[in-house]
CSV table of C-alpha atoms in Angstrom, one decimal:
chain,number,residue,atom,x,y,z
J,1,MET,CA,23.2,168.6,114.0
J,2,LEU,CA,23.3,168.2,110.2
J,3,THR,CA,20.3,168.9,108.1
J,4,ARG,CA,19.2,166.4,105.5
J,5,ARG,CA,20.6,168.6,102.7
J,6,GLN,CA,24.0,168.9,104.5
J,7,PHE,CA,24.1,165.2,105.1
J,8,GLY,CA,23.4,164.5,101.5
J,9,LYS,CA,26.3,166.8,100.4
J,10,ALA,CA,28.7,165.2,102.9
J,11,LEU,CA,27.7,161.7,101.8
J,12,SER,CA,28.1,162.5,98.1
J,13,GLY,CA,31.6,163.9,98.8
J,14,SER,CA,32.6,160.7,100.6
J,15,ILE,CA,31.4,158.6,97.7
J,16,ALA,CA,33.5,160.8,95.4
J,17,LEU,CA,36.5,160.3,97.5
J,18,LEU,CA,36.0,156.5,97.7
J,19,SER,CA,35.4,156.2,93.9
J,20,GLY,CA,38.5,158.2,93.1
J,21,PRO,CA,39.0,160.8,90.3
J,22,ALA,CA,37.3,160.4,86.9
J,23,TRP,CA,40.4,159.2,85.1
J,24,ALA,CA,40.5,156.2,87.5
J,25,ALA,CA,37.1,155.0,86.4
J,26,PRO,CA,36.6,152.4,83.6
J,27,PHE,CA,37.7,154.0,80.3
J,28,ARG,CA,37.9,153.2,76.7
J,29,THR,CA,41.4,152.0,75.6
J,30,ILE,CA,43.2,153.0,72.4
J,31,PRO,CA,42.6,150.1,70.0
J,32,GLN,CA,45.6,148.0,69.1
J,33,ARG,CA,45.9,144.8,67.3
J,34,ALA,CA,48.8,142.5,66.5
J,35,SER,CA,50.6,143.6,63.3
J,36,ALA,CA,53.3,140.8,63.2
J,37,ARG,CA,54.1,137.3,64.4
J,38,VAL,CA,57.3,136.9,66.4
J,39,ILE,CA,59.6,133.9,67.1
J,40,VAL,CA,61.7,134.8,70.2
J,41,ASP,CA,65.1,133.0,70.1
J,42,ASN,CA,67.6,133.5,73.0
J,43,ASP,CA,70.0,131.8,75.3
J,44,PHE,CA,67.6,132.0,78.2
J,45,SER,CA,69.9,130.2,80.7
J,46,GLY,CA,72.4,133.1,80.3
J,47,ASP,CA,72.2,136.8,80.9
J,48,PRO,CA,68.7,137.6,82.3
J,49,ASP,CA,68.2,140.6,79.9
J,50,GLY,CA,66.8,138.0,77.5
J,51,LEU,CA,64.1,137.1,80.0
J,52,VAL,CA,63.1,140.8,80.3
J,53,ALA,CA,62.9,141.0,76.5
J,54,LEU,CA,60.8,137.8,76.4
J,55,ALA,CA,58.4,139.1,79.1
J,56,HIS,CA,58.1,142.4,77.2
J,57,GLN,CA,57.4,140.6,73.9
J,58,LEU,CA,54.7,138.4,75.5
J,59,LEU,CA,52.9,141.4,77.0
J,60,THR,CA,52.8,143.8,74.1
J,61,PRO,CA,49.5,143.8,72.1
J,62,LYS,CA,51.3,144.8,68.9
J,63,THR,CA,52.9,141.3,68.1
J,64,ARG,CA,51.8,137.7,68.6
J,65,THR,CA,54.5,135.6,70.0
J,66,VAL,CA,54.1,132.3,68.2
J,67,LEU,CA,57.2,130.4,69.3
J,68,CYS,CA,60.2,130.6,71.7
J,69,THR,CA,63.5,128.8,71.0
J,70,SER,CA,66.4,128.4,73.4
J,71,SER,CA,70.1,128.3,72.3
J,72,ALA,CA,73.2,127.1,74.1
J,73,LEU,CA,76.0,129.1,75.8
J,74,ASP,CA,79.6,129.5,74.5
J,75,ARG,CA,81.9,126.9,76.1
J,76,LYS,CA,84.9,129.0,75.2
J,77,LEU,CA,83.8,131.7,77.7
J,78,VAL,CA,82.3,129.7,80.5
J,79,GLY,CA,84.3,126.5,80.1
J,80,SER,CA,82.4,123.2,80.2
J,81,VAL,CA,78.7,124.4,80.3
J,82,PRO,CA,77.3,123.6,83.8
J,83,PRO,CA,73.9,121.8,83.9
J,84,ASP,CA,72.1,125.0,84.8
J,85,ARG,CA,73.4,126.8,81.7
J,86,SER,CA,72.3,124.6,78.8
J,87,ALA,CA,69.8,125.1,76.0
J,88,VAL,CA,67.5,122.5,77.6
J,89,VAL,CA,67.6,124.3,80.9
J,90,GLY,CA,67.0,127.6,79.0
J,91,LYS,CA,63.8,126.1,77.6
J,92,GLY,CA,62.7,125.3,81.2
J,93,ILE,CA,63.4,128.8,82.3
J,94,ALA,CA,61.4,130.3,79.4
J,95,LEU,CA,58.5,127.9,80.2
J,96,ASP,CA,58.6,129.0,83.8
J,97,LEU,CA,58.5,132.6,82.8
J,98,ILE,CA,55.5,132.0,80.5
J,99,ARG,CA,53.7,130.1,83.3
J,100,ARG,CA,54.3,132.9,85.8
J,101,ALA,CA,53.0,135.5,83.2
J,102,LYS,CA,49.6,133.6,83.2
J,103,LEU,CA,49.0,134.2,79.6
J,104,ALA,CA,45.8,133.1,77.8
J,105,ASP,CA,47.7,132.0,74.7
J,106,ALA,CA,51.1,130.6,75.7
J,107,PRO,CA,53.5,130.0,72.8
J,108,PRO,CA,55.4,126.6,72.5
J,109,VAL,CA,59.0,126.5,73.6
J,110,GLU,CA,61.7,124.3,72.0
J,111,ALA,CA,65.4,123.8,72.8
J,112,GLY,CA,68.1,124.1,70.2
J,113,SER,CA,71.4,122.2,69.8
J,114,GLU,CA,73.9,122.2,72.7
J,115,ASN,CA,76.7,122.3,70.1
J,116,LEU,CA,77.9,125.5,68.6
J,117,ASN,CA,80.2,126.3,65.6
J,118,LEU,CA,79.2,123.3,63.5
J,119,VAL,CA,79.7,123.7,59.8
J,120,ALA,CA,76.5,121.7,59.3
J,121,PRO,CA,74.2,122.7,62.2
J,122,GLU,CA,72.1,120.0,63.9
J,123,ALA,CA,68.4,119.7,63.0
J,124,SER,CA,67.2,120.4,66.5
J,125,ALA,CA,63.7,120.6,67.8
J,126,ALA,CA,64.1,124.4,67.8
J,127,ALA,CA,65.2,124.5,64.1
J,128,LYS,CA,62.3,122.3,63.0
J,129,ALA,CA,59.8,124.4,64.9
J,130,ILE,CA,61.2,127.6,63.3
J,131,VAL,CA,60.8,126.0,59.8
J,132,ALA,CA,57.2,124.9,60.6
J,133,GLU,CA,56.2,128.4,61.7
J,134,ALA,CA,57.9,130.1,58.8
J,135,MET,CA,56.2,127.9,56.3
J,136,ARG,CA,52.7,128.3,57.9
J,137,ASP,CA,50.3,130.5,55.9
J,138,ASP,CA,49.4,133.6,57.9
J,139,LYS,CA,48.5,137.1,56.9
J,140,LEU,CA,50.8,138.6,59.5
J,141,PRO,CA,54.5,139.1,58.6
J,142,LEU,CA,57.0,137.1,60.6
J,143,TYR,CA,60.0,138.3,62.6
J,144,ILE,CA,62.5,136.1,64.3
J,145,THR,CA,64.3,138.0,67.1
J,146,CYS,CA,67.6,136.7,68.3
J,147,GLY,CA,69.4,137.8,71.4
J,148,GLY,CA,72.1,135.2,71.4
J,149,PRO,CA,74.2,133.2,68.9
J,150,LEU,CA,72.6,132.5,65.5
J,151,THR,CA,72.7,128.7,66.0
J,152,ASN,CA,69.0,128.0,65.7
J,153,VAL,CA,68.4,130.5,62.9
J,154,ALA,CA,71.2,128.9,60.8
J,155,ALA,CA,70.0,125.4,61.5
J,156,ALA,CA,66.5,126.3,60.4
J,157,ILE,CA,67.8,127.9,57.2
J,158,CYS,CA,69.9,124.8,56.4
J,159,LEU,CA,66.9,122.6,56.9
J,160,LYS,CA,64.8,124.7,54.5
J,161,PRO,CA,66.5,127.6,52.7
J,162,GLU,CA,63.3,129.1,51.4
J,163,ILE,CA,62.2,130.2,54.8
J,164,ALA,CA,64.7,133.1,54.4
J,165,GLN,CA,62.2,134.7,52.1
J,166,ARG,CA,59.4,134.4,54.6
J,167,MET,CA,60.7,136.2,57.7
J,168,THR,CA,62.9,139.1,58.9
J,169,LEU,CA,65.7,138.5,61.4
J,170,ILE,CA,66.3,141.1,64.2
J,171,TRP,CA,69.6,140.2,65.7
J,172,ILE,CA,71.5,141.5,68.7
J,173,GLY,CA,75.1,140.9,67.9
J,174,GLY,CA,78.4,141.8,66.1
J,175,GLY,CA,80.9,144.6,66.8
J,176,ARG,CA,80.9,148.3,65.9
J,177,TYR,CA,81.2,149.1,62.2
J,178,PRO,CA,83.4,149.3,60.2
J,179,GLN,CA,86.0,147.2,62.1
J,180,GLY,CA,83.9,144.8,64.2
J,181,GLY,CA,85.8,142.5,66.5
J,182,TRP,CA,85.0,140.0,69.3
J,183,GLU,CA,81.4,140.2,70.5
J,184,TYR,CA,79.8,137.4,72.4
J,185,ASN,CA,76.7,136.7,70.3
J,186,LEU,CA,78.7,136.7,67.1
J,187,SER,CA,81.8,134.9,68.4
J,188,ALA,CA,79.8,132.2,70.2
J,189,ASP,CA,78.9,130.7,66.9
J,190,LEU,CA,80.9,132.1,64.0
J,191,ALA,CA,79.9,129.3,61.7
J,192,ALA,CA,76.2,130.0,62.2
J,193,ALA,CA,76.7,133.8,61.6
J,194,ARG,CA,78.5,133.0,58.3
J,195,ILE,CA,75.6,130.8,57.2
J,196,VAL,CA,73.0,133.5,58.0
J,197,ILE,CA,74.9,136.6,56.9
J,198,GLU,CA,77.1,135.3,54.0
J,199,GLN,CA,75.1,132.4,52.6
J,200,SER,CA,71.4,133.1,53.1
J,201,ALA,CA,69.0,135.8,51.7
J,202,ILE,CA,67.2,136.5,55.0
J,203,PRO,CA,66.6,140.2,55.6
J,204,ILE,CA,68.7,141.2,58.6
J,205,TRP,CA,68.2,144.1,61.1
J,206,GLN,CA,71.4,144.1,63.1
J,207,ILE,CA,71.9,145.8,66.5
J,208,PRO,CA,75.7,145.7,67.0
J,209,GLN,CA,77.4,146.0,70.4
J,210,ASN,CA,77.8,149.8,70.3
J,211,ALA,CA,74.0,150.2,69.8
J,212,TYR,CA,72.7,147.6,72.3
J,213,ARG,CA,75.0,149.0,75.0
J,214,GLN,CA,72.9,152.1,74.9
J,215,MET,CA,70.1,150.2,76.7
J,216,GLN,CA,71.3,150.9,80.2
J,217,PHE,CA,69.0,150.2,83.1
J,218,SER,CA,70.5,151.0,86.5
J,219,VAL,CA,70.7,148.4,89.3
J,220,ALA,CA,68.7,150.8,91.5
J,221,GLU,CA,66.0,151.1,88.8
J,222,LEU,CA,65.7,147.3,88.6
J,223,GLN,CA,65.1,147.1,92.4
J,224,ASP,CA,63.0,150.2,92.7
J,225,GLN,CA,60.9,150.1,89.5
J,226,MET,CA,60.7,146.5,88.3
J,227,ARG,CA,60.8,144.4,91.4
J,228,PRO,CA,57.8,146.0,93.3
J,229,ILE,CA,55.3,145.8,90.4
J,230,SER,CA,54.2,142.2,91.0
J,231,ASP,CA,55.3,138.7,91.9
J,232,PHE,CA,56.2,138.4,88.2
J,233,GLY,CA,58.4,141.5,88.4
J,234,ALA,CA,60.0,140.2,91.6
J,235,TRP,CA,60.8,136.9,89.9
J,236,LEU,CA,62.4,138.7,86.9
J,237,TYR,CA,64.4,140.8,89.3
J,238,ASP,CA,65.6,137.8,91.2
J,239,LYS,CA,67.2,136.5,88.0
J,240,PHE,CA,69.6,139.4,88.2
J,241,THR,CA,70.8,138.6,91.7
J,242,THR,CA,73.0,135.6,90.9
J,243,PRO,CA,75.3,136.7,88.1
J,244,PRO,CA,78.2,134.4,87.0
J,245,ALA,CA,81.3,134.7,89.1
J,246,PHE,CA,83.2,136.3,86.3
J,247,VAL,CA,80.7,139.2,86.1
J,248,ASP,CA,81.5,142.3,88.1
J,249,VAL,CA,78.2,144.2,88.3
J,250,GLY,CA,78.5,148.0,88.1
J,251,GLY,CA,76.0,150.7,88.5
J,252,SER,CA,73.8,149.5,85.6
J,253,TRP,CA,72.8,146.4,83.8
J,254,PRO,CA,72.5,146.7,80.1
J,255,LEU,CA,69.1,145.3,78.9
J,256,GLY,CA,70.7,144.7,75.6
J,257,ASP,CA,68.1,142.3,74.2
J,258,SER,CA,65.2,144.7,74.6
J,259,PRO,CA,65.7,146.5,71.2
J,260,THR,CA,64.2,143.4,69.6
J,261,VAL,CA,60.8,144.4,71.1
J,262,LEU,CA,61.3,148.1,70.3
J,263,LEU,CA,61.8,147.4,66.6
J,264,SER,CA,59.2,144.6,66.2
J,265,ALA,CA,56.4,145.9,68.4
J,266,ILE,CA,56.7,149.6,69.4
J,267,SER,CA,58.4,151.9,66.9
J,268,GLY,CA,61.6,152.3,65.0
J,269,GLU,CA,60.9,155.9,64.1
J,270,SER,CA,62.9,157.4,67.0
J,271,SER,CA,65.9,155.1,66.4
J,272,GLN,CA,68.5,155.5,63.7
J,273,TYR,CA,70.0,153.0,61.3
J,274,VAL,CA,72.0,152.9,58.1
J,275,ASP,CA,71.9,150.4,55.3
J,276,ARG,CA,75.2,148.7,54.9
J,277,PRO,CA,76.6,146.0,52.5
J,278,ALA,CA,76.7,142.6,54.3
J,279,LEU,CA,80.3,141.8,55.2
J,280,ARG,CA,82.1,138.5,55.6
J,281,ILE,CA,83.0,137.4,59.1
J,282,LYS,CA,86.7,136.9,59.9
J,283,PRO,CA,87.9,134.3,62.5
J,284,ASP,CA,88.5,137.0,65.1
J,285,GLY,CA,84.9,138.4,64.6
J,286,SER,CA,86.1,141.4,62.7
J,287,TYR,CA,84.4,142.4,59.4
J,288,GLY,CA,85.9,141.5,56.0
J,289,ASP,CA,85.0,142.2,52.4
J,290,PRO,CA,81.4,142.6,51.2
J,291,VAL,CA,79.5,139.4,50.6
J,292,GLY,CA,78.5,140.7,47.2
J,293,ASN,CA,75.4,140.1,45.1
J,294,GLY,CA,73.9,143.3,46.4
J,295,ARG,CA,73.3,141.8,49.8
J,296,MET,CA,72.5,144.6,52.3
J,297,MET,CA,71.7,144.8,56.0
J,298,ARG,CA,70.0,147.3,58.2
J,299,VAL,CA,72.4,148.3,61.0
J,300,TYR,CA,71.0,150.3,63.9
J,301,GLU,CA,73.3,152.9,65.5
J,302,VAL,CA,71.0,154.8,67.9
J,303,LEU,CA,68.1,153.2,69.9
J,304,ASP,CA,65.3,154.8,71.9
J,305,ALA,CA,65.9,153.4,75.3
J,306,ARG,CA,63.4,155.6,77.1
J,307,LEU,CA,60.5,154.5,74.8
J,308,THR,CA,61.5,150.9,75.3
J,309,PHE,CA,61.8,150.8,79.1
J,310,GLU,CA,58.8,153.0,79.8
J,311,ASP,CA,56.7,150.8,77.5
J,312,PHE,CA,57.9,147.7,79.4
J,313,LEU,CA,57.3,149.0,82.8
J,314,SER,CA,53.8,150.3,81.9
J,315,LEU,CA,52.9,147.0,80.4
J,316,MET,CA,54.1,145.2,83.5
J,317,ARG,CA,52.0,147.5,85.7
J,318,MET,CA,48.9,147.1,83.5
J,319,HIS,CA,49.4,143.3,83.5
J,320,ALA,CA,49.7,143.3,87.3
J,321,ALA,CA,46.5,145.3,87.6
J,322,LYS,CA,44.6,142.8,85.5
J,323,ARG,CA,45.8,139.9,87.6
């Protein structure tokens, strides 16, 4: 038979086991606050890596996502764009993602033009919304992150050129320097790229193809690490399970749009870039002569994939715990 003292020790030990270790108790968090506003622009009805980048951007406490805009897909690659691959449908997918994330402050979402490679881009709802946000007075600097063709960015600049002085573009696109060449995001809308790079004054941080292909996430990791986190993680994972017929999935799936979050919200210190003269874009997507007038671009060559993906998975787990 246990004495009262022995029973008390046993009871306190049981309570300790039930309550868990000290680090599992409520704790003070490291204080963080938003240091920038972000407009997220992407072809959300295309490759699902854009949805991972959007989820990551929405969950990070270091930026405030103020707008999402959806762009169209390239008809040259996929033929006539099917109904489930349009900019309007991309808007719906982004809205569905935001709803599933159950955010307190959900950003608005607008669709861009379905027409690419226009010399005079259409003044779409997306373009007008970008202009409105860029012209709004706010103490936080503004980034526009683009993981697809530059259609909506070019249309907004054509509507109101002075917005180029009020935001920084972080763009996933273009081929390796110095030669360049065909690359989807660039070639999908060469006319828009020429407007943004050759004709505007917007500061550009470019992540070309050789850099964004460093962001490899294995198919096994998607299933083992992202899917089990939550219903939200499972929904994101499911978007990878129905690739277009022309895509032959290998052992990994490049999450090539995620550098936009790394550079806008986490840190650029462990990545490497060079400042290069802005170059003209040739019809085949290769680079030509310098634009001139001292126009320069920041071009990233090495990206910190580990920091990016570990931050994303941790934010997803923390978000799931809160729900």
